[in-house]
PDB file of C-alpha atoms in Angstrom:
ATOM      1  CA  MET A 605      85.093 139.495 115.618  1.00 86.00           C
ATOM      2  CA  LEU A 606      83.174 140.310 112.418  1.00 94.00           C
ATOM      3  CA  ASN A 607      85.281 139.867 109.245  1.00 94.00           C
ATOM      4  CA  PHE A 608      84.919 141.919 106.315  1.00 97.00           C
ATOM      5  CA  GLU A 609      85.450 140.735 102.785  1.00 96.00           C
ATOM      6  CA  LYS A 610      87.982 142.328 100.644  1.00 96.00           C
ATOM      7  CA  PRO A 611      86.587 144.959  98.319  1.00 97.00           C
ATOM      8  CA  PRO A 612      86.220 143.883  94.654  1.00 95.00           C
ATOM      9  CA  GLN A 613      89.083 144.618  92.272  1.00 90.00           C
ATOM     10  CA  ASP A 614      86.572 146.343  89.926  1.00 91.00           C
ATOM     11  CA  LYS A 615      85.451 149.633  91.544  1.00 87.00           C
ATOM     12  CA  ALA A 616      82.162 149.967  89.593  1.00 88.00           C
ATOM     13  CA  LEU A 617      80.846 147.071  91.561  1.00 94.00           C
ATOM     14  CA  LEU A 618      81.131 148.989  94.669  1.00 96.00           C
ATOM     15  CA  ASP A 619      77.968 151.005  94.145  1.00 94.00           C
ATOM     16  CA  GLU A 620      75.099 148.647  93.923  1.00 92.00           C
ATOM     17  CA  SER A 621      76.791 145.681  96.032  1.00 94.00           C
ATOM     18  CA  ARG A 622      74.766 144.342  98.661  1.00 96.00           C
ATOM     19  CA  VAL A 623      78.125 143.118 100.400  1.00 97.00           C
ATOM     20  CA  PHE A 624      79.649 145.434 102.748  1.00 98.00           C
ATOM     21  CA  THR A 625      83.150 145.455 101.625  1.00 98.00           C
ATOM     22  CA  PRO A 626      84.759 148.679 103.346  1.00 98.00           C
ATOM     23  CA  ARG A 627      87.613 150.277 101.442  1.00 97.00           C
ATOM     24  CA  PHE A 628      90.073 150.922 104.136  1.00 97.00           C
ATOM     25  CA  ASP A 629      92.837 153.325 103.212  1.00 95.00           C
ATOM     26  CA  GLU A 630      96.597 152.662 103.538  1.00 93.00           C
ATOM     27  CA  ASN A 631      96.388 153.368 107.311  1.00 95.00           C
ATOM     28  CA  GLY A 632      93.426 150.899 107.684  1.00 97.00           C
ATOM     29  CA  LEU A 633      90.857 153.321 107.869  1.00 97.00           C
ATOM     30  CA  VAL A 634      87.605 154.498 106.769  1.00 98.00           C
ATOM     31  CA  THR A 635      86.027 157.987 107.443  1.00 98.00           C
ATOM     32  CA  ALA A 636      82.855 158.217 109.636  1.00 98.00           C
ATOM     33  CA  VAL A 637      80.557 161.208 109.697  1.00 98.00           C
ATOM     34  CA  VAL A 638      78.386 161.070 112.891  1.00 98.00           C
ATOM     35  CA  THR A 639      74.935 162.553 113.040  1.00 98.00           C
ATOM     36  CA  ASP A 640      72.210 163.384 115.634  1.00 98.00           C
ATOM     37  CA  ALA A 641      69.577 160.993 114.737  1.00 98.00           C
ATOM     38  CA  ARG A 642      67.028 163.655 116.033  1.00 96.00           C
ATOM     39  CA  ASP A 643      67.608 166.350 113.441  1.00 96.00           C
ATOM     40  CA  ASN A 644      70.661 165.165 111.063  1.00 96.00           C
ATOM     41  CA  ALA A 645      72.894 167.621 112.598  1.00 98.00           C
ATOM     42  CA  VAL A 646      76.416 166.753 111.874  1.00 98.00           C
ATOM     43  CA  LEU A 647      78.152 166.174 115.276  1.00 98.00           C
ATOM     44  CA  MET A 648      81.711 165.272 114.485  1.00 98.00           C
ATOM     45  CA  LEU A 649      84.020 163.529 112.119  1.00 98.00           C
ATOM     46  CA  ALA A 650      86.285 160.378 112.987  1.00 97.00           C
ATOM     47  CA  HIS A 651      87.939 157.509 111.709  1.00 98.00           C
ATOM     48  CA  MET A 652      87.459 153.622 112.046  1.00 98.00           C
ATOM     49  CA  ASN A 653      89.525 150.887 111.475  1.00 98.00           C
ATOM     50  CA  ALA A 654      88.136 147.296 110.775  1.00 98.00           C
ATOM     51  CA  GLU A 655      87.741 146.479 114.599  1.00 98.00           C
ATOM     52  CA  ALA A 656      86.291 149.895 115.416  1.00 98.00           C
ATOM     53  CA  LEU A 657      83.684 149.315 112.644  1.00 98.00           C
ATOM     54  CA  ALA A 658      83.051 145.914 113.723  1.00 98.00           C
ATOM     55  CA  LEU A 659      82.394 146.946 117.242  1.00 98.00           C
ATOM     56  CA  THR A 660      80.323 149.866 116.236  1.00 98.00           C
ATOM     57  CA  LEU A 661      77.818 147.281 114.269  1.00 98.00           C
ATOM     58  CA  GLN A 662      78.059 144.481 116.661  1.00 97.00           C
ATOM     59  CA  THR A 663      77.320 146.386 120.040  1.00 97.00           C
ATOM     60  CA  GLY A 664      75.385 149.107 118.777  1.00 98.00           C
ATOM     61  CA  PHE A 665      77.589 151.733 120.346  1.00 98.00           C
ATOM     62  CA  ALA A 666      79.841 154.121 118.038  1.00 98.00           C
ATOM     63  CA  HIS A 667      83.652 153.065 118.374  1.00 98.00           C
ATOM     64  CA  TYR A 668      86.304 154.992 116.503  1.00 98.00           C
ATOM     65  CA  TYR A 669      90.080 154.814 116.240  1.00 98.00           C
ATOM     66  CA  SER A 670      92.254 157.536 117.442  1.00 96.00           C
ATOM     67  CA  ARG A 671      95.150 158.145 115.046  1.00 92.00           C
ATOM     68  CA  SER A 672      96.927 160.218 117.744  1.00 90.00           C
ATOM     69  CA  ARG A 673      96.494 157.525 120.463  1.00 94.00           C
ATOM     70  CA  LYS A 674      96.754 154.751 117.667  1.00 97.00           C
ATOM     71  CA  ALA A 675      94.000 152.875 119.779  1.00 97.00           C
ATOM     72  CA  ILE A 676      90.179 151.883 119.621  1.00 97.00           C
ATOM     73  CA  TRP A 677      88.020 154.395 121.494  1.00 95.00           C
ATOM     74  CA  LYS A 678      84.528 153.729 122.893  1.00 97.00           C
ATOM     75  CA  LYS A 679      82.976 157.213 122.240  1.00 97.00           C
ATOM     76  CA  GLY A 680      82.025 158.601 125.625  1.00 94.00           C
ATOM     77  CA  GLU A 681      83.884 155.958 127.722  1.00 93.00           C
ATOM     78  CA  THR A 682      85.517 159.050 129.622  1.00 89.00           C
ATOM     79  CA  SER A 683      82.954 161.659 129.527  1.00 88.00           C
ATOM     80  CA  GLY A 684      79.976 159.312 129.756  1.00 90.00           C
ATOM     81  CA  ASN A 685      78.608 160.893 126.394  1.00 92.00           C
ATOM     82  CA  LEU A 686      77.962 157.514 124.816  1.00 97.00           C
ATOM     83  CA  GLN A 687      76.496 157.266 121.257  1.00 98.00           C
ATOM     84  CA  ARG A 688      74.028 154.870 120.632  1.00 98.00           C
ATOM     85  CA  VAL A 689      74.101 153.648 117.000  1.00 98.00           C
ATOM     86  CA  GLU A 690      70.650 154.183 115.119  1.00 98.00           C
ATOM     87  CA  THR A 691      71.667 153.584 111.710  1.00 98.00           C
ATOM     88  CA  VAL A 692      74.956 152.951 109.779  1.00 98.00           C
ATOM     89  CA  LEU A 693      75.138 154.013 106.095  1.00 98.00           C
ATOM     90  CA  ALA A 694      77.747 153.246 103.882  1.00 98.00           C
ATOM     91  CA  ASP A 695      78.476 155.396 100.825  1.00 98.00           C
ATOM     92  CA  CYS A 696      78.729 154.871  97.084  1.00 97.00           C
ATOM     93  CA  ASP A 697      82.459 153.691  96.839  1.00 96.00           C
ATOM     94  CA  GLN A 698      82.331 152.103 100.230  1.00 98.00           C
ATOM     95  CA  ASP A 699      85.339 154.211 102.046  1.00 97.00           C
ATOM     96  CA  ALA A 700      82.949 156.190 104.264  1.00 98.00           C
ATOM     97  CA  VAL A 701      80.389 155.728 106.711  1.00 98.00           C
ATOM     98  CA  LEU A 702      77.607 157.941 107.831  1.00 98.00           C
ATOM     99  CA  ILE A 703      76.475 157.045 111.702  1.00 98.00           C
ATOM    100  CA  LYS A 704      73.355 158.233 112.964  1.00 98.00           C
ATOM    101  CA  VAL A 705      73.315 158.355 116.555  1.00 98.00           C
ATOM    102  CA  THR A 706      71.469 159.260 119.841  1.00 98.00           C
ATOM    103  CA  MET A 707      73.599 160.566 122.451  1.00 96.00           C
ATOM    104  CA  THR A 708      73.519 159.797 125.990  1.00 94.00           C
ATOM    105  CA  GLY A 709      75.193 161.906 129.052  1.00 93.00           C
ATOM    106  CA  HIS A 710      75.544 165.674 128.267  1.00 92.00           C
ATOM    107  CA  ALA A 711      74.197 165.208 124.704  1.00 93.00           C
ATOM    108  CA  ALA A 712      77.569 166.753 123.552  1.00 94.00           C
ATOM    109  CA  ALA A 713      79.979 165.176 120.794  1.00 96.00           C
ATOM    110  CA  CYS A 714      82.777 167.679 121.118  1.00 96.00           C
ATOM    111  CA  HIS A 715      85.702 167.541 123.608  1.00 94.00           C
ATOM    112  CA  THR A 716      84.978 171.260 124.021  1.00 95.00           C
ATOM    113  CA  GLY A 717      81.639 170.489 125.629  1.00 95.00           C
ATOM    114  CA  ARG A 718      79.582 171.658 122.702  1.00 97.00           C
ATOM    115  CA  ARG A 719      77.244 169.458 120.944  1.00 97.00           C
ATOM    116  CA  SER A 720      78.805 169.540 117.727  1.00 98.00           C
ATOM    117  CA  CYS A 721      82.643 169.841 116.884  1.00 98.00           C
ATOM    118  CA  PHE A 722      81.457 172.318 113.849  1.00 98.00           C
ATOM    119  CA  TYR A 723      80.802 175.312 115.750  1.00 98.00           C
ATOM    120  CA  ARG A 724      82.485 177.849 113.818  1.00 98.00           C
ATOM    121  CA  SER A 725      81.637 179.276 110.318  1.00 98.00           C
ATOM    122  CA  ALA A 726      84.499 180.059 108.168  1.00 98.00           C
ATOM    123  CA  SER A 727      84.592 183.266 105.877  1.00 98.00           C
ATOM    124  CA  ILE A 728      86.957 185.675 104.070  1.00 97.00           C
ATOM    125  CA  GLU A 729      87.485 189.064 105.910  1.00 96.00           C
ATOM    126  CA  GLY A 730      89.963 191.512 104.519  1.00 94.00           C
ATOM    127  CA  GLY A 731      91.872 188.994 102.524  1.00 95.00           C
ATOM    128  CA  LYS A 732      92.201 186.486 105.328  1.00 97.00           C
ATOM    129  CA  ALA A 733      90.161 183.299 106.306  1.00 98.00           C
ATOM    130  CA  VAL A 734      88.532 183.818 109.661  1.00 98.00           C
ATOM    131  CA  LEU A 735      86.229 181.881 111.877  1.00 98.00           C
ATOM    132  CA  THR A 736      83.134 182.987 113.920  1.00 98.00           C
ATOM    133  CA  SER A 737      81.766 180.937 116.679  1.00 97.00           C
ATOM    134  CA  ILE A 738      78.099 180.086 116.185  1.00 97.00           C
ATOM    135  CA  ASP A 739      77.648 178.063 119.271  1.00 95.00           C
ATOM    136  CA  ASP A 740      79.314 179.111 122.741  1.00 93.00           C
ATOM    137  CA  ASP A 741      76.806 176.757 124.546  1.00 95.00           C
ATOM    138  CA  ARG A 742      78.820 174.267 126.464  1.00 95.00           C
ATOM    139  CA  ALA A 743      76.951 171.208 127.741  1.00 94.00           C
ATOM    140  CA  PHE A 744      79.832 170.245 130.102  1.00 94.00           C
ATOM    141  CA  ASP A 745      83.085 171.793 131.427  1.00 93.00           C
ATOM    142  CA  PRO A 746      86.076 169.816 129.683  1.00 93.00           C
ATOM    143  CA  LYS A 747      88.252 170.731 132.729  1.00 92.00           C
ATOM    144  CA  GLU A 748      85.870 168.612 134.803  1.00 92.00           C
ATOM    145  CA  VAL A 749      85.153 166.064 132.718  1.00 91.00           C
ATOM    146  CA  TYR A 750      88.723 165.429 131.391  1.00 89.00           C
ATOM    147  CA  GLY A 751      90.776 166.594 134.395  1.00 82.00           C
ATOM    148  CA  GLY A 752      94.318 167.738 133.418  1.00 59.00           C
ATOM    149  CA  LYS A 753      94.161 166.762 129.881  1.00 48.00           C
TER     150      LYS A 753
ATOM    151  CA  MET B 559      94.551 183.117  95.561  1.00 86.00           C
ATOM    152  CA  LEU B 560      93.368 183.185  99.486  1.00 94.00           C
ATOM    153  CA  ASN B 561      96.529 181.936 101.503  1.00 94.00           C
ATOM    154  CA  PHE B 562      95.985 180.249 104.594  1.00 97.00           C
ATOM    155  CA  GLU B 563      98.124 180.799 107.652  1.00 96.00           C
ATOM    156  CA  LYS B 564     100.041 177.849 108.991  1.00 96.00           C
ATOM    157  CA  PRO B 565      98.364 176.298 112.147  1.00 97.00           C
ATOM    158  CA  PRO B 566      99.788 176.850 115.512  1.00 95.00           C
ATOM    159  CA  GLN B 567     102.420 174.310 116.941  1.00 90.00           C
ATOM    160  CA  ASP B 568     100.165 173.892 120.064  1.00 91.00           C
ATOM    161  CA  LYS B 569      96.921 172.135 118.763  1.00 87.00           C
ATOM    162  CA  ALA B 570      95.129 173.420 122.260  1.00 88.00           C
ATOM    163  CA  LEU B 571      94.953 176.876 120.518  1.00 94.00           C
ATOM    164  CA  LEU B 572      92.917 175.444 117.288  1.00 96.00           C
ATOM    165  CA  ASP B 573      89.947 174.863 119.408  1.00 94.00           C
ATOM    166  CA  GLU B 574      88.937 178.721 120.020  1.00 92.00           C
ATOM    167  CA  SER B 575      91.023 180.371 117.297  1.00 94.00           C
ATOM    168  CA  ARG B 576      89.349 183.115 115.088  1.00 96.00           C
ATOM    169  CA  VAL B 577      91.851 182.541 112.330  1.00 97.00           C
ATOM    170  CA  PHE B 578      91.207 179.716 110.048  1.00 98.00           C
ATOM    171  CA  THR B 579      94.336 177.515 109.910  1.00 98.00           C
ATOM    172  CA  PRO B 580      93.232 174.521 108.120  1.00 98.00           C
ATOM    173  CA  ARG B 581      95.464 171.368 109.181  1.00 97.00           C
ATOM    174  CA  PHE B 582      95.940 169.863 105.724  1.00 97.00           C
ATOM    175  CA  ASP B 583      97.194 166.212 106.271  1.00 95.00           C
ATOM    176  CA  GLU B 584     100.352 164.590 104.678  1.00 93.00           C
ATOM    177  CA  ASN B 585      98.736 164.676 101.228  1.00 95.00           C
ATOM    178  CA  GLY B 586      97.722 168.304 101.876  1.00 97.00           C
ATOM    179  CA  LEU B 587      94.083 167.395 102.307  1.00 97.00           C
ATOM    180  CA  VAL B 588      91.110 168.210 104.392  1.00 98.00           C
ATOM    181  CA  THR B 589      87.935 166.270 104.580  1.00 98.00           C
ATOM    182  CA  ALA B 590      84.812 167.912 103.458  1.00 98.00           C
ATOM    183  CA  VAL B 591      81.241 166.856 104.683  1.00 98.00           C
ATOM    184  CA  VAL B 592      78.593 168.055 102.513  1.00 98.00           C
ATOM    185  CA  THR B 593      74.971 168.514 103.427  1.00 98.00           C
ATOM    186  CA  ASP B 594      71.766 169.845 102.107  1.00 98.00           C
ATOM    187  CA  ALA B 595      71.241 173.328 103.559  1.00 98.00           C
ATOM    188  CA  ARG B 596      67.457 172.710 103.418  1.00 96.00           C
ATOM    189  CA  ASP B 597      67.458 169.639 105.932  1.00 96.00           C
ATOM    190  CA  ASN B 598      71.123 168.824 106.889  1.00 96.00           C
ATOM    191  CA  ALA B 599      70.799 165.539 105.084  1.00 98.00           C
ATOM    192  CA  VAL B 600      74.491 164.287 104.420  1.00 98.00           C
ATOM    193  CA  LEU B 601      75.068 164.228 100.827  1.00 98.00           C
ATOM    194  CA  MET B 602      78.682 163.201 100.122  1.00 98.00           C
ATOM    195  CA  LEU B 603      82.090 163.502 101.879  1.00 98.00           C
ATOM    196  CA  ALA B 604      85.067 164.756  99.663  1.00 97.00           C
ATOM    197  CA  HIS B 605      88.328 165.935 100.026  1.00 98.00           C
ATOM    198  CA  MET B 606      89.778 169.571  99.499  1.00 98.00           C
ATOM    199  CA  ASN B 607      93.363 170.679  99.010  1.00 98.00           C
ATOM    200  CA  ALA B 608      94.016 174.577  99.884  1.00 98.00           C
ATOM    201  CA  GLU B 609      93.154 175.719  96.365  1.00 98.00           C
ATOM    202  CA  ALA B 610      89.884 173.898  96.355  1.00 98.00           C
ATOM    203  CA  LEU B 611      89.012 175.275  99.851  1.00 98.00           C
ATOM    204  CA  ALA B 612      89.912 178.631  98.903  1.00 98.00           C
ATOM    205  CA  LEU B 613      88.041 178.477  95.552  1.00 98.00           C
ATOM    206  CA  THR B 614      85.044 177.215  97.645  1.00 98.00           C
ATOM    207  CA  LEU B 615      85.260 180.289  99.929  1.00 98.00           C
ATOM    208  CA  GLN B 616      85.844 182.987  97.303  1.00 97.00           C
ATOM    209  CA  THR B 617      83.390 181.703  94.595  1.00 97.00           C
ATOM    210  CA  GLY B 618      80.534 180.573  96.562  1.00 98.00           C
ATOM    211  CA  PHE B 619      80.477 177.038  94.726  1.00 98.00           C
ATOM    212  CA  ALA B 620      81.791 173.851  96.053  1.00 98.00           C
ATOM    213  CA  HIS B 621      85.423 172.955  94.780  1.00 98.00           C
ATOM    214  CA  TYR B 622      87.002 169.561  95.644  1.00 98.00           C
ATOM    215  CA  TYR B 623      90.364 167.757  94.950  1.00 98.00           C
ATOM    216  CA  SER B 624      89.829 164.240  93.313  1.00 96.00           C
ATOM    217  CA  ARG B 625      92.613 161.967  94.837  1.00 92.00           C
ATOM    218  CA  SER B 626      91.998 159.408  91.900  1.00 90.00           C
ATOM    219  CA  ARG B 627      92.562 162.215  89.074  1.00 94.00           C
ATOM    220  CA  LYS B 628      94.850 164.260  91.125  1.00 97.00           C
ATOM    221  CA  ALA B 629      92.933 167.401  89.933  1.00 97.00           C
ATOM    222  CA  ILE B 630      90.663 170.322  91.396  1.00 97.00           C
ATOM    223  CA  TRP B 631      87.039 169.665  90.658  1.00 95.00           C
ATOM    224  CA  LYS B 632      84.002 171.736  90.576  1.00 97.00           C
ATOM    225  CA  LYS B 633      81.325 170.055  91.494  1.00 97.00           C
ATOM    226  CA  GLY B 634      78.682 169.745  88.868  1.00 94.00           C
ATOM    227  CA  GLU B 635      80.812 170.852  86.080  1.00 93.00           C
ATOM    228  CA  THR B 636      79.906 167.745  83.821  1.00 89.00           C
ATOM    229  CA  SER B 637      76.542 167.015  85.488  1.00 88.00           C
ATOM    230  CA  GLY B 638      75.236 170.542  85.790  1.00 90.00           C
ATOM    231  CA  ASN B 639      74.499 169.582  89.656  1.00 92.00           C
ATOM    232  CA  LEU B 640      76.605 172.550  90.860  1.00 97.00           C
ATOM    233  CA  GLN B 641      76.592 173.066  94.734  1.00 98.00           C
ATOM    234  CA  ARG B 642      76.009 176.561  95.800  1.00 98.00           C
ATOM    235  CA  VAL B 643      77.522 177.263  99.225  1.00 98.00           C
ATOM    236  CA  GLU B 644      75.525 178.486 102.030  1.00 98.00           C
ATOM    237  CA  THR B 645      77.669 177.862 104.769  1.00 98.00           C
ATOM    238  CA  VAL B 646      81.288 176.526 105.739  1.00 98.00           C
ATOM    239  CA  LEU B 647      81.974 175.529 109.169  1.00 98.00           C
ATOM    240  CA  ALA B 648      85.444 174.206 110.613  1.00 98.00           C
ATOM    241  CA  ASP B 649      85.416 171.634 113.154  1.00 98.00           C
ATOM    242  CA  CYS B 650      87.247 172.085 116.560  1.00 97.00           C
ATOM    243  CA  ASP B 651      90.898 170.809 115.441  1.00 96.00           C
ATOM    244  CA  GLN B 652      90.561 172.251 111.859  1.00 98.00           C
ATOM    245  CA  ASP B 653      91.048 169.264 109.976  1.00 97.00           C
ATOM    246  CA  ALA B 654      87.553 169.084 108.454  1.00 98.00           C
ATOM    247  CA  VAL B 655      84.913 171.116 106.981  1.00 98.00           C
ATOM    248  CA  LEU B 656      81.123 171.044 106.884  1.00 98.00           C
ATOM    249  CA  ILE B 657      79.866 172.615 103.753  1.00 98.00           C
ATOM    250  CA  LYS B 658      76.038 173.308 103.614  1.00 98.00           C
ATOM    251  CA  VAL B 659      74.884 173.597 100.174  1.00 98.00           C
ATOM    252  CA  THR B 660      71.845 174.290  97.744  1.00 98.00           C
ATOM    253  CA  MET B 661      72.104 171.773  94.824  1.00 96.00           C
ATOM    254  CA  THR B 662      71.219 172.998  91.416  1.00 94.00           C
ATOM    255  CA  GLY B 663      70.606 170.728  88.334  1.00 93.00           C
ATOM    256  CA  HIS B 664      68.962 167.435  89.315  1.00 92.00           C
ATOM    257  CA  ALA B 665      69.465 168.248  93.051  1.00 93.00           C
ATOM    258  CA  ALA B 666      71.460 164.906  93.270  1.00 94.00           C
ATOM    259  CA  ALA B 667      74.825 164.624  94.648  1.00 96.00           C
ATOM    260  CA  CYS B 668      75.795 161.070  93.744  1.00 96.00           C
ATOM    261  CA  HIS B 669      77.361 159.838  90.585  1.00 94.00           C
ATOM    262  CA  THR B 670      74.766 157.084  90.777  1.00 95.00           C
ATOM    263  CA  GLY B 671      72.179 159.790  90.197  1.00 95.00           C
ATOM    264  CA  ARG B 672      70.568 159.600  93.539  1.00 97.00           C
ATOM    265  CA  ARG B 673      70.480 162.522  95.993  1.00 97.00           C
ATOM    266  CA  SER B 674      72.877 161.448  98.612  1.00 98.00           C
ATOM    267  CA  CYS B 675      75.958 158.912  98.258  1.00 98.00           C
ATOM    268  CA  PHE B 676      74.674 157.511 101.401  1.00 98.00           C
ATOM    269  CA  TYR B 677      71.934 155.213 100.063  1.00 98.00           C
ATOM    270  CA  ARG B 678      72.630 151.838 101.805  1.00 98.00           C
ATOM    271  CA  SER B 679      72.448 150.604 105.493  1.00 98.00           C
ATOM    272  CA  ALA B 680      74.739 148.488 106.767  1.00 98.00           C
ATOM    273  CA  SER B 681      73.995 145.605 109.196  1.00 98.00           C
ATOM    274  CA  ILE B 682      74.889 141.964 110.229  1.00 97.00           C
ATOM    275  CA  GLU B 683      73.080 138.996 108.686  1.00 96.00           C
ATOM    276  CA  GLY B 684      74.371 135.373 109.533  1.00 94.00           C
ATOM    277  CA  GLY B 685      77.501 136.617 110.605  1.00 95.00           C
ATOM    278  CA  LYS B 686      78.160 138.824 107.478  1.00 97.00           C
ATOM    279  CA  ALA B 687      78.340 142.529 106.827  1.00 98.00           C
ATOM    280  CA  VAL B 688      75.562 143.338 104.318  1.00 98.00           C
ATOM    281  CA  LEU B 689      74.043 146.415 102.696  1.00 98.00           C
ATOM    282  CA  THR B 690      70.458 147.149 102.163  1.00 98.00           C
ATOM    283  CA  SER B 691      69.404 150.076  99.744  1.00 97.00           C
ATOM    284  CA  ILE B 692      67.162 152.691 101.255  1.00 97.00           C
ATOM    285  CA  ASP B 693      66.989 154.959  98.072  1.00 95.00           C
ATOM    286  CA  ASP B 694      66.418 153.675  94.453  1.00 93.00           C
ATOM    287  CA  ASP B 695      65.492 156.956  93.232  1.00 95.00           C
ATOM    288  CA  ARG B 696      67.623 158.419  90.344  1.00 95.00           C
ATOM    289  CA  ALA B 697      67.545 161.932  89.558  1.00 94.00           C
ATOM    290  CA  PHE B 698      69.312 161.533  86.449  1.00 94.00           C
ATOM    291  CA  ASP B 699      70.598 158.528  84.306  1.00 93.00           C
ATOM    292  CA  PRO B 700      74.410 158.504  84.824  1.00 93.00           C
ATOM    293  CA  LYS B 701      74.869 157.121  81.299  1.00 92.00           C
ATOM    294  CA  GLU B 702      73.286 159.853  79.806  1.00 92.00           C
ATOM    295  CA  VAL B 703      75.068 162.457  81.993  1.00 91.00           C
ATOM    296  CA  TYR B 704      78.435 161.095  82.174  1.00 89.00           C
ATOM    297  CA  GLY B 705      78.611 159.095  78.880  1.00 82.00           C
ATOM    298  CA  GLY B 706      80.917 156.243  78.700  1.00 59.00           C
ATOM    299  CA  LYS B 707      82.562 156.834  82.013  1.00 48.00           C
TER     300      LYS B 707
END
């Protein structure tokens, strides 16, 4: 397993460093933004612990850490919607990564069957925060793919 | 100030809800992914508490919450690089938002002067995790803009 070096004490050194020293938070996680390599569309947001990040870099397939299930999760293992990693980018202070992927299977990242998890726009109407769907196309039927879940 | 309703107890209701009930974490924050409305490029990742999210929706300019400074932060207040909000999208389980913006000023989101905070690709070389810069263009000189910071 790939071992990441510890981040430097001086945060100013993170900006231009050529060593990847992810700053895992108090739960041992970095945030991962996942985009479609074809058109940069944001597909989903997830978290990675050191093992998930190492597996992603080493295998070329996106692995995440499920905070609810407390387990490593190879994206698409159940649904067949694997994410082949094209590029991994780190942000300036190294506490987030951007994963550009090519999707396999149904080419959908969301558990609802939609391509992206960001399918509702938020706005204020009559003093209330409301959501309006901008994508009701489902690439798969979640009941069929995930069963009783 | 806009008040957000509490999320439902049953998480399954979040997917198709038309009420925006952000699931703030134990620190009162949601994660915000920020993209350039022109071409979907991911610019930065930040956090919002209820006040920052409300201000973003109400004023049309991106506001974030700085975890290090423990304060609301109107993006671009110091650098002049304000972010005009074109669209706010919520994700399926409502613990993250995607903010599509038009940048003003230098059209750069990163404190290093680069357009995006994600300017280094990560890979494995000789068993070590390394970073390679893919963008050394600086739209502004951080020393000039932020002074001694």
